[in-house]
JSON list of C-alpha atoms and ligand atoms in Angstrom, two decimals:
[
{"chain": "A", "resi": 1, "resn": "UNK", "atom": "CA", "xyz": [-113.01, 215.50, -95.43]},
{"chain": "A", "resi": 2, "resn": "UNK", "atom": "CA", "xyz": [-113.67, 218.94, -94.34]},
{"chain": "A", "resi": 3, "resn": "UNK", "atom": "CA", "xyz": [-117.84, 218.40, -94.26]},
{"chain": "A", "resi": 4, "resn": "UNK", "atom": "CA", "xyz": [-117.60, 215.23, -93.10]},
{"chain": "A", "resi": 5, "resn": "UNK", "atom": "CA", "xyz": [-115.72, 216.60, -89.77]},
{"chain": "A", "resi": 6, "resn": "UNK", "atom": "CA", "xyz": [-118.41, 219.12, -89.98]},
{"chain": "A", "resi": 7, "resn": "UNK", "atom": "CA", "xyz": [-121.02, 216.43, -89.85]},
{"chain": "A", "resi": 8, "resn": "UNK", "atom": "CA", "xyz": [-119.59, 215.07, -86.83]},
{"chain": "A", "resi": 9, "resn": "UNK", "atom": "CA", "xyz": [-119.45, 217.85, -84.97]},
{"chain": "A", "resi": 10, "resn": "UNK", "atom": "CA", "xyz": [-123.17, 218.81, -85.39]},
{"chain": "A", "resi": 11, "resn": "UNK", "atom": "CA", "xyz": [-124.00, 215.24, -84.50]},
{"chain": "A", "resi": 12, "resn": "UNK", "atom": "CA", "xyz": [-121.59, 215.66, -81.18]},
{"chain": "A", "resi": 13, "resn": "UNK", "atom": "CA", "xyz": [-123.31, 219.48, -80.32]},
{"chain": "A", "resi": 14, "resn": "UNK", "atom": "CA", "xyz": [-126.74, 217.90, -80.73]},
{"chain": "A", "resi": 15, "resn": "UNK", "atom": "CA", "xyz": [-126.08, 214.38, -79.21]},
{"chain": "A", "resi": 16, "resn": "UNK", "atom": "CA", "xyz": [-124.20, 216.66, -75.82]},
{"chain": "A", "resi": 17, "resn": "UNK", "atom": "CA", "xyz": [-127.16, 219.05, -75.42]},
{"chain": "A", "resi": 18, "resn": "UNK", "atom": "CA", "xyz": [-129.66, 215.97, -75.58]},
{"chain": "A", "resi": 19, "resn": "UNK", "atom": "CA", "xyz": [-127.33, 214.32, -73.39]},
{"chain": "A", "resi": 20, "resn": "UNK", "atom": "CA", "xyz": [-127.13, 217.07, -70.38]},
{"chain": "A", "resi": 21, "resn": "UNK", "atom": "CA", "xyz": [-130.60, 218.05, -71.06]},
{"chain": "A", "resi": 22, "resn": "UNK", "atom": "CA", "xyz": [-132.05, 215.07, -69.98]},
{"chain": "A", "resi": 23, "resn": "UNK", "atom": "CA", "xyz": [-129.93, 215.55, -66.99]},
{"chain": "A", "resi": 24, "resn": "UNK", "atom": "CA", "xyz": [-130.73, 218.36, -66.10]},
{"chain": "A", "resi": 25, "resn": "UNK", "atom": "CA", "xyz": [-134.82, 217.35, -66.09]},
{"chain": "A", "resi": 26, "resn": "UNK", "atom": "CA", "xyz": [-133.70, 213.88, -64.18]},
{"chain": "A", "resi": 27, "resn": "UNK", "atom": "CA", "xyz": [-135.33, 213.89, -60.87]},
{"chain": "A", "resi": 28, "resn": "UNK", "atom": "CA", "xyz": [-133.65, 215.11, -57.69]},
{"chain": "A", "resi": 29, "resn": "UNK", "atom": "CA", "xyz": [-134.96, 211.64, -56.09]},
{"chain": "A", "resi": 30, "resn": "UNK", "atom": "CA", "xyz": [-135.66, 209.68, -58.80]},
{"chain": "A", "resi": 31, "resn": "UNK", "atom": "CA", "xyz": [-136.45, 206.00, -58.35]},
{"chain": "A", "resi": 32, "resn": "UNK", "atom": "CA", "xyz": [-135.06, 202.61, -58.65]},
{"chain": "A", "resi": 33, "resn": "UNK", "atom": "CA", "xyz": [-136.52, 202.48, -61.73]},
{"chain": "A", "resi": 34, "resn": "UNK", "atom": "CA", "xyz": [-135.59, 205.73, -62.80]},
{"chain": "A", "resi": 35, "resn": "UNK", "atom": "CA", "xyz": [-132.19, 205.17, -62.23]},
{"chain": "A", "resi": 36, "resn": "UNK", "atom": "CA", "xyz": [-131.84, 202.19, -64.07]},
{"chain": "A", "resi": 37, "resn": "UNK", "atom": "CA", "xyz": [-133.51, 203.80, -67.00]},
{"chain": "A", "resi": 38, "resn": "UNK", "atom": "CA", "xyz": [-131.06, 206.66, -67.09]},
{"chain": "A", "resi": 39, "resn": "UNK", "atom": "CA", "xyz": [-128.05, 203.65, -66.77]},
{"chain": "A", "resi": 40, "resn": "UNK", "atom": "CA", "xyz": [-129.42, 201.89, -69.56]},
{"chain": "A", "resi": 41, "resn": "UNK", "atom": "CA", "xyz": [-129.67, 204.95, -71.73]},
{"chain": "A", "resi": 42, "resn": "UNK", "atom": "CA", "xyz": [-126.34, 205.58, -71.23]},
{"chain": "A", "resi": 43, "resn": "UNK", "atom": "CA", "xyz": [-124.99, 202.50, -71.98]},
{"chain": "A", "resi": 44, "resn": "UNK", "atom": "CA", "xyz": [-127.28, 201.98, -75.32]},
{"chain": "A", "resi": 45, "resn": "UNK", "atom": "CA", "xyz": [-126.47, 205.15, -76.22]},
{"chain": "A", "resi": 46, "resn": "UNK", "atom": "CA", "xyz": [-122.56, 204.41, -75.90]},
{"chain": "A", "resi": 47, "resn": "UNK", "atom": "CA", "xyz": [-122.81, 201.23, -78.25]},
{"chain": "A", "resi": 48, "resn": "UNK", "atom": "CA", "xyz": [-125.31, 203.35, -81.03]},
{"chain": "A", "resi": 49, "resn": "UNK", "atom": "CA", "xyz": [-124.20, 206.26, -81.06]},
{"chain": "A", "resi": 50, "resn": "UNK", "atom": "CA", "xyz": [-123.66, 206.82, -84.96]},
{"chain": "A", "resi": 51, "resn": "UNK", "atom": "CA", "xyz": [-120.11, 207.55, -85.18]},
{"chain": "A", "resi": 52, "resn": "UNK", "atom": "CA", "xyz": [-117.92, 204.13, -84.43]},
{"chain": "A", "resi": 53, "resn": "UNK", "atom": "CA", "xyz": [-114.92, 205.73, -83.60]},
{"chain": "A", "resi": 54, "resn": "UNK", "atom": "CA", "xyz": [-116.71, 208.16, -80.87]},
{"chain": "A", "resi": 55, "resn": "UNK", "atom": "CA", "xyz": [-118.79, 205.40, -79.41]},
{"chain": "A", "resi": 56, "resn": "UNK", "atom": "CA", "xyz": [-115.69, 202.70, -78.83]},
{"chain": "A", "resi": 57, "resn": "UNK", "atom": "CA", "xyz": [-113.67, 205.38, -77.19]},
{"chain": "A", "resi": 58, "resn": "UNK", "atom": "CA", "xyz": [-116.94, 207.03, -75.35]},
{"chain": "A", "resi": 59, "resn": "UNK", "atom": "CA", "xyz": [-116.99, 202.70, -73.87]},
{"chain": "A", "resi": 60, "resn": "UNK", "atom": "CA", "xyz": [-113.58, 202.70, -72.60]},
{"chain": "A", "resi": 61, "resn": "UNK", "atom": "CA", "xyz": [-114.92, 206.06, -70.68]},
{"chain": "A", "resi": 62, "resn": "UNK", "atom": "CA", "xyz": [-117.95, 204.84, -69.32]},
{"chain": "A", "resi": 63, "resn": "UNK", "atom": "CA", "xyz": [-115.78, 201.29, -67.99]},
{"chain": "A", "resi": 64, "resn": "UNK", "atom": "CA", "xyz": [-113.31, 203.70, -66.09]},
{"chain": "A", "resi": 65, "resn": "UNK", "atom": "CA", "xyz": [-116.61, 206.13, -65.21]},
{"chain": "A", "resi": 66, "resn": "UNK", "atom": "CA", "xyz": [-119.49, 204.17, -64.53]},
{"chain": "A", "resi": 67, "resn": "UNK", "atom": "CA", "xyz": [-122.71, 206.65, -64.85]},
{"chain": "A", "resi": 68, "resn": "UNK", "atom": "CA", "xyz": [-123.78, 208.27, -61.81]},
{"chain": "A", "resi": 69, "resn": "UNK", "atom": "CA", "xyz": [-127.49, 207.95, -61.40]},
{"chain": "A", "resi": 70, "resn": "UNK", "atom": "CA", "xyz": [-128.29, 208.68, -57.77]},
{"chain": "A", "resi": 71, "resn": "UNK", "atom": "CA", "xyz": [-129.85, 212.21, -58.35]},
{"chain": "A", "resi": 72, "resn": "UNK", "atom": "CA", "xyz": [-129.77, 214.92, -61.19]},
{"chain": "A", "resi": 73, "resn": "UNK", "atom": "CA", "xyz": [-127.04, 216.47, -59.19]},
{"chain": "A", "resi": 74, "resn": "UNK", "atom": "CA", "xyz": [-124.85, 213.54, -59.47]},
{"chain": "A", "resi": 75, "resn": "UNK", "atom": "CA", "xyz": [-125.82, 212.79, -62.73]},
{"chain": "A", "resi": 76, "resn": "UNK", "atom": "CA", "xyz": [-125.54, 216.42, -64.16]},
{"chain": "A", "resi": 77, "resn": "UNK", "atom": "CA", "xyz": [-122.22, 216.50, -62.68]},
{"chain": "A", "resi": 78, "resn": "UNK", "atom": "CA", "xyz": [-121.08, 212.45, -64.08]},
{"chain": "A", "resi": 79, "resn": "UNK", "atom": "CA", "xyz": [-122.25, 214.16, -67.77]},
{"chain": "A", "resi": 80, "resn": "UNK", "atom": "CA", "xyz": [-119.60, 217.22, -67.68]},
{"chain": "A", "resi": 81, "resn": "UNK", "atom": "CA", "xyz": [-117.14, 215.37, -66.23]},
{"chain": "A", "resi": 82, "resn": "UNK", "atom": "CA", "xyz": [-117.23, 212.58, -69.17]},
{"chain": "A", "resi": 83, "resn": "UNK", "atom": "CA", "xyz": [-117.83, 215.34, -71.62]},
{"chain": "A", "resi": 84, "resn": "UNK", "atom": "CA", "xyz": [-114.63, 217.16, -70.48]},
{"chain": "A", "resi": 85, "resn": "UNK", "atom": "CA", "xyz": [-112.92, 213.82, -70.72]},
{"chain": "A", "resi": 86, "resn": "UNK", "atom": "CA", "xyz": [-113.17, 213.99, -74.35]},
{"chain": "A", "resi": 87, "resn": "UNK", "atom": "CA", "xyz": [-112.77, 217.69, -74.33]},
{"chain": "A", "resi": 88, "resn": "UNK", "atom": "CA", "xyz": [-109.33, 216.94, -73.57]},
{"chain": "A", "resi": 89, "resn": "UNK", "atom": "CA", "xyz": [-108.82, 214.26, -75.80]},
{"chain": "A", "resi": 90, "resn": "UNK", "atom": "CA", "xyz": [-109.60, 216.39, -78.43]},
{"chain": "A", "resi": 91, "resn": "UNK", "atom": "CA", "xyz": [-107.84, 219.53, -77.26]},
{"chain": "A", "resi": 92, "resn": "UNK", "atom": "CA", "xyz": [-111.11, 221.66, -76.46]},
{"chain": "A", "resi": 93, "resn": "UNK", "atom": "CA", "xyz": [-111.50, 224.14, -73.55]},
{"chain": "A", "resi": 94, "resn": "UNK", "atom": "CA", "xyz": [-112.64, 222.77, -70.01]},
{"chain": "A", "resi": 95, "resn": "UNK", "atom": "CA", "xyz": [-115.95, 223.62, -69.08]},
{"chain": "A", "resi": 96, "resn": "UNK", "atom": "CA", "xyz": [-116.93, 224.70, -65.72]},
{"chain": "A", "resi": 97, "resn": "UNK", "atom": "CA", "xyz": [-119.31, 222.08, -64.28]},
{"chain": "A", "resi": 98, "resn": "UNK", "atom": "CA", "xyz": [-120.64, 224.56, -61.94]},
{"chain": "A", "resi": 99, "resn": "UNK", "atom": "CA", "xyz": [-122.39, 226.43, -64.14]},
{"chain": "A", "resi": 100, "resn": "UNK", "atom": "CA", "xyz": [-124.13, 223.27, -65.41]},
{"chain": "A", "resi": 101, "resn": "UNK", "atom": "CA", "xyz": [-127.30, 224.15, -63.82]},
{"chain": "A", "resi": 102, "resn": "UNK", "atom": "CA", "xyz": [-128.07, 227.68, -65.52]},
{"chain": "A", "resi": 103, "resn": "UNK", "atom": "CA", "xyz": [-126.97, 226.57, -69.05]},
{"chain": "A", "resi": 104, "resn": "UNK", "atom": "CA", "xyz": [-129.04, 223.56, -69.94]},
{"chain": "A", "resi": 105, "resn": "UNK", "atom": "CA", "xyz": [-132.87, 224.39, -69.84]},
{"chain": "A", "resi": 106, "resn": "UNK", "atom": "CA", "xyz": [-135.68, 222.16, -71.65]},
{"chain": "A", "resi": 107, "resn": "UNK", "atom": "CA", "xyz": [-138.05, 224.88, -72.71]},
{"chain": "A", "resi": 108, "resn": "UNK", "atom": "CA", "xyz": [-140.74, 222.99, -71.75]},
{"chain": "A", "resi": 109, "resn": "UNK", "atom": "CA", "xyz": [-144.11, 224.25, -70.25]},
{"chain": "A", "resi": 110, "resn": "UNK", "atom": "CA", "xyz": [-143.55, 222.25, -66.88]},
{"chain": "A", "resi": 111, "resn": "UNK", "atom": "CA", "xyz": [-140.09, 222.92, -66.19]},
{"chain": "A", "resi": 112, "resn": "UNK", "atom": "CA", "xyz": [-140.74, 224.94, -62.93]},
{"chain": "A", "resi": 113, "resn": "UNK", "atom": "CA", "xyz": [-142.75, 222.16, -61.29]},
{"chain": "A", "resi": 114, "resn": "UNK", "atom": "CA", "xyz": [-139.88, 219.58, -62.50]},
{"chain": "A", "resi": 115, "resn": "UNK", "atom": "CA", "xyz": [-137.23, 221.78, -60.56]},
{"chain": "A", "resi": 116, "resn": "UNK", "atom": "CA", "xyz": [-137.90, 220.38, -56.93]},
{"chain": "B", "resi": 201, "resn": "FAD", "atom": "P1", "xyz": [-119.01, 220.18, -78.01]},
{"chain": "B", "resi": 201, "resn": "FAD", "atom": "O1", "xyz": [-118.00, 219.35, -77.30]},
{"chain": "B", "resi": 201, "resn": "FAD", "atom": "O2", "xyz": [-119.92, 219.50, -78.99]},
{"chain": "B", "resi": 201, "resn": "FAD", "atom": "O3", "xyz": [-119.89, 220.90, -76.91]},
{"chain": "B", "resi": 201, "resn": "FAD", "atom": "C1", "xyz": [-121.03, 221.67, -77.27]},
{"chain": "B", "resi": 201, "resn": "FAD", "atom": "C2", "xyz": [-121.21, 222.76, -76.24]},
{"chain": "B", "resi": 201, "resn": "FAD", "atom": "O4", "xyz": [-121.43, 222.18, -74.97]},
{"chain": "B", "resi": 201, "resn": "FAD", "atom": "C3", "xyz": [-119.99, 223.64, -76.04]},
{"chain": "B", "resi": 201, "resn": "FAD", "atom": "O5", "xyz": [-119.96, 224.68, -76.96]},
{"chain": "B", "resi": 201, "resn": "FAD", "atom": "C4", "xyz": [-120.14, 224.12, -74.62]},
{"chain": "B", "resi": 201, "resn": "FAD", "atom": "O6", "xyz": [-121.02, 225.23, -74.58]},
{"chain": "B", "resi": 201, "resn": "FAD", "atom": "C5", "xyz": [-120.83, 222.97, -73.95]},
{"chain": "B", "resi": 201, "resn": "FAD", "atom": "N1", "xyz": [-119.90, 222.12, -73.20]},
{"chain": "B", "resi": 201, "resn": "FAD", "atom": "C6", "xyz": [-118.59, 221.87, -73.43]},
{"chain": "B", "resi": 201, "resn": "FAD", "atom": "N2", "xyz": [-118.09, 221.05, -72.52]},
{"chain": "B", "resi": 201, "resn": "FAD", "atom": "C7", "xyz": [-119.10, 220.76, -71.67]},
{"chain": "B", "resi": 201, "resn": "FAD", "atom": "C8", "xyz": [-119.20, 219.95, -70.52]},
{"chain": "B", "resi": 201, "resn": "FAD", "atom": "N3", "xyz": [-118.16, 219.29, -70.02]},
{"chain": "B", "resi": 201, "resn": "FAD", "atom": "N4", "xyz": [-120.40, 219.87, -69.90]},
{"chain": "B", "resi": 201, "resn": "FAD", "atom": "C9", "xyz": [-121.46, 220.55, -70.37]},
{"chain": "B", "resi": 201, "resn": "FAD", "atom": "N5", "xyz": [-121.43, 221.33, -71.46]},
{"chain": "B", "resi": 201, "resn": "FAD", "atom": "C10", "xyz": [-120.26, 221.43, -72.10]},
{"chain": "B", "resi": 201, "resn": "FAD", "atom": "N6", "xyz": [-115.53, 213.73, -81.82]},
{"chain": "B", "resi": 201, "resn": "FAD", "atom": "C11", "xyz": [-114.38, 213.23, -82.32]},
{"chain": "B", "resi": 201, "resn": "FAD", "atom": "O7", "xyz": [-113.81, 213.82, -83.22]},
{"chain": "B", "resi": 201, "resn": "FAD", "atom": "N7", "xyz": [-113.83, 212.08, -81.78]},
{"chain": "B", "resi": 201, "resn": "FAD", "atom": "C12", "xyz": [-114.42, 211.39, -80.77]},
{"chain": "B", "resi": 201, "resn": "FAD", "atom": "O8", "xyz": [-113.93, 210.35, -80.33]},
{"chain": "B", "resi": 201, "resn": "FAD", "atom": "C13", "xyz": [-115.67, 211.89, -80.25]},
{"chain": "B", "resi": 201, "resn": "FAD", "atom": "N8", "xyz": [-116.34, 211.22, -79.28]},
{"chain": "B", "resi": 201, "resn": "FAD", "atom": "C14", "xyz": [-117.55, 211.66, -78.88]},
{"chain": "B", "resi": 201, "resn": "FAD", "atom": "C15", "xyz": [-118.28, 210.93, -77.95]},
{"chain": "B", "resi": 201, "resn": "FAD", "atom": "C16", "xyz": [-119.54, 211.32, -77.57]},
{"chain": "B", "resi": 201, "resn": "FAD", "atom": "C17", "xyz": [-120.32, 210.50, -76.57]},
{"chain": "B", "resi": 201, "resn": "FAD", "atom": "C18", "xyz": [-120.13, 212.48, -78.13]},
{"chain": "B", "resi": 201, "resn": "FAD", "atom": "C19", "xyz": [-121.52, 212.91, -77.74]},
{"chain": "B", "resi": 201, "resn": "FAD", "atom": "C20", "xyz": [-119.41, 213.22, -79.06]},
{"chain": "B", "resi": 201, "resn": "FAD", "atom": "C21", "xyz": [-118.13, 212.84, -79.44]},
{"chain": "B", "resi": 201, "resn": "FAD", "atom": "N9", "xyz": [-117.39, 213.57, -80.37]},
{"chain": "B", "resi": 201, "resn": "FAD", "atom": "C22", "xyz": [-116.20, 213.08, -80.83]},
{"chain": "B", "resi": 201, "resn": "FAD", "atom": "C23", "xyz": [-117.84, 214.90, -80.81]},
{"chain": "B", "resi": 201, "resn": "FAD", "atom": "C24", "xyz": [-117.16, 215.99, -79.96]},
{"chain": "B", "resi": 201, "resn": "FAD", "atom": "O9", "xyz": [-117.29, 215.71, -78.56]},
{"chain": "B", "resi": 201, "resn": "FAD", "atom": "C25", "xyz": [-117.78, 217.37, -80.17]},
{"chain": "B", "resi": 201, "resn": "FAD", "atom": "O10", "xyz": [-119.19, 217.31, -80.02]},
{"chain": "B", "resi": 201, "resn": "FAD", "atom": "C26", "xyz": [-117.48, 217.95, -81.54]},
{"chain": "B", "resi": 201, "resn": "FAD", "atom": "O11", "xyz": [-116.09, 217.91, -81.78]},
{"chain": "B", "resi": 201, "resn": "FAD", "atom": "C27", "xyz": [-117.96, 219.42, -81.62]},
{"chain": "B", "resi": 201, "resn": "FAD", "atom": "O12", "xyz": [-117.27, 220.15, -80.62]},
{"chain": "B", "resi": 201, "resn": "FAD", "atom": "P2", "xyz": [-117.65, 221.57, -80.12]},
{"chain": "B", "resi": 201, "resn": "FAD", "atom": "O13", "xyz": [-116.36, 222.32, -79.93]},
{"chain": "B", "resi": 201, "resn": "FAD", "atom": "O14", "xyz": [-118.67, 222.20, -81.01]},
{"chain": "B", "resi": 201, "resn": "FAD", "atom": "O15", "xyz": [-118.29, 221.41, -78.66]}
]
């Protein structure tokens, strides 16, 4: 019981910093396209993500808080604020979505030109 738990909370570290990560590289004006992309990804990624349990309750989140896709701001912002919906649901701390911006870097080579 105990690894299993374990399990699923290296697949929920991984699957968050993936998750604001690719946030945090969306564009500031990203396009029609774009945007539906990012909306799709959410919403495939809320009916595959691997553990049932997480995925049916992360689907009643997303129907109360549709993804925000209008800009990285907005969408960095939609991603903490689900994120600390289930932070509370399971009794973690609160993060502070202001400091999203300074925590979640890509490491890549081209991250300063991505940044305006
Ligand atoms: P995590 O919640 O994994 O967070 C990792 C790190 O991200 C934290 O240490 C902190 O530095 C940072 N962080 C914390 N909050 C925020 C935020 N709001 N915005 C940005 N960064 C933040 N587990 C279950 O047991 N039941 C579930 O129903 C469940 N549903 C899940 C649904 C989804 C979509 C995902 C991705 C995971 C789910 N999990 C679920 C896993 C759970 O959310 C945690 O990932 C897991 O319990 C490990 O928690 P943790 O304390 O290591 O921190």
């Amino acid at each position: 019981h105990l690894k299993n738990s374990t399990i699923k909370a290296e697949l929920g570290q991984s699957s968050w910093k993936l998750l604001h990560t690719m946030m945090a590289r969306f564009p500031e004006h990203p396009t029609q396209d774009e945007k539906e992309a990012l909306r799709s990804f959410i919403y495939l990624f809320s009916r595959l993500y691997p553990c049932g349990e997480c995925a049916t309750e992360f689907q009643a989140i997303l129907a109360k808080h549709p993804p925000q896709v209008s800009s990285r701001e907005t969408a960095s912002q939609w991603a903490c604020a689900v994120h600390n919906i289930v932070n509370k649901r399971l009794q973690k701390e609160i993060f502070d979505c202001g400091k999203i911006t300074e925590k979640y870097k890509c490491g890549c080579d081209d991250e300063k030109i991505h940044k305006s």
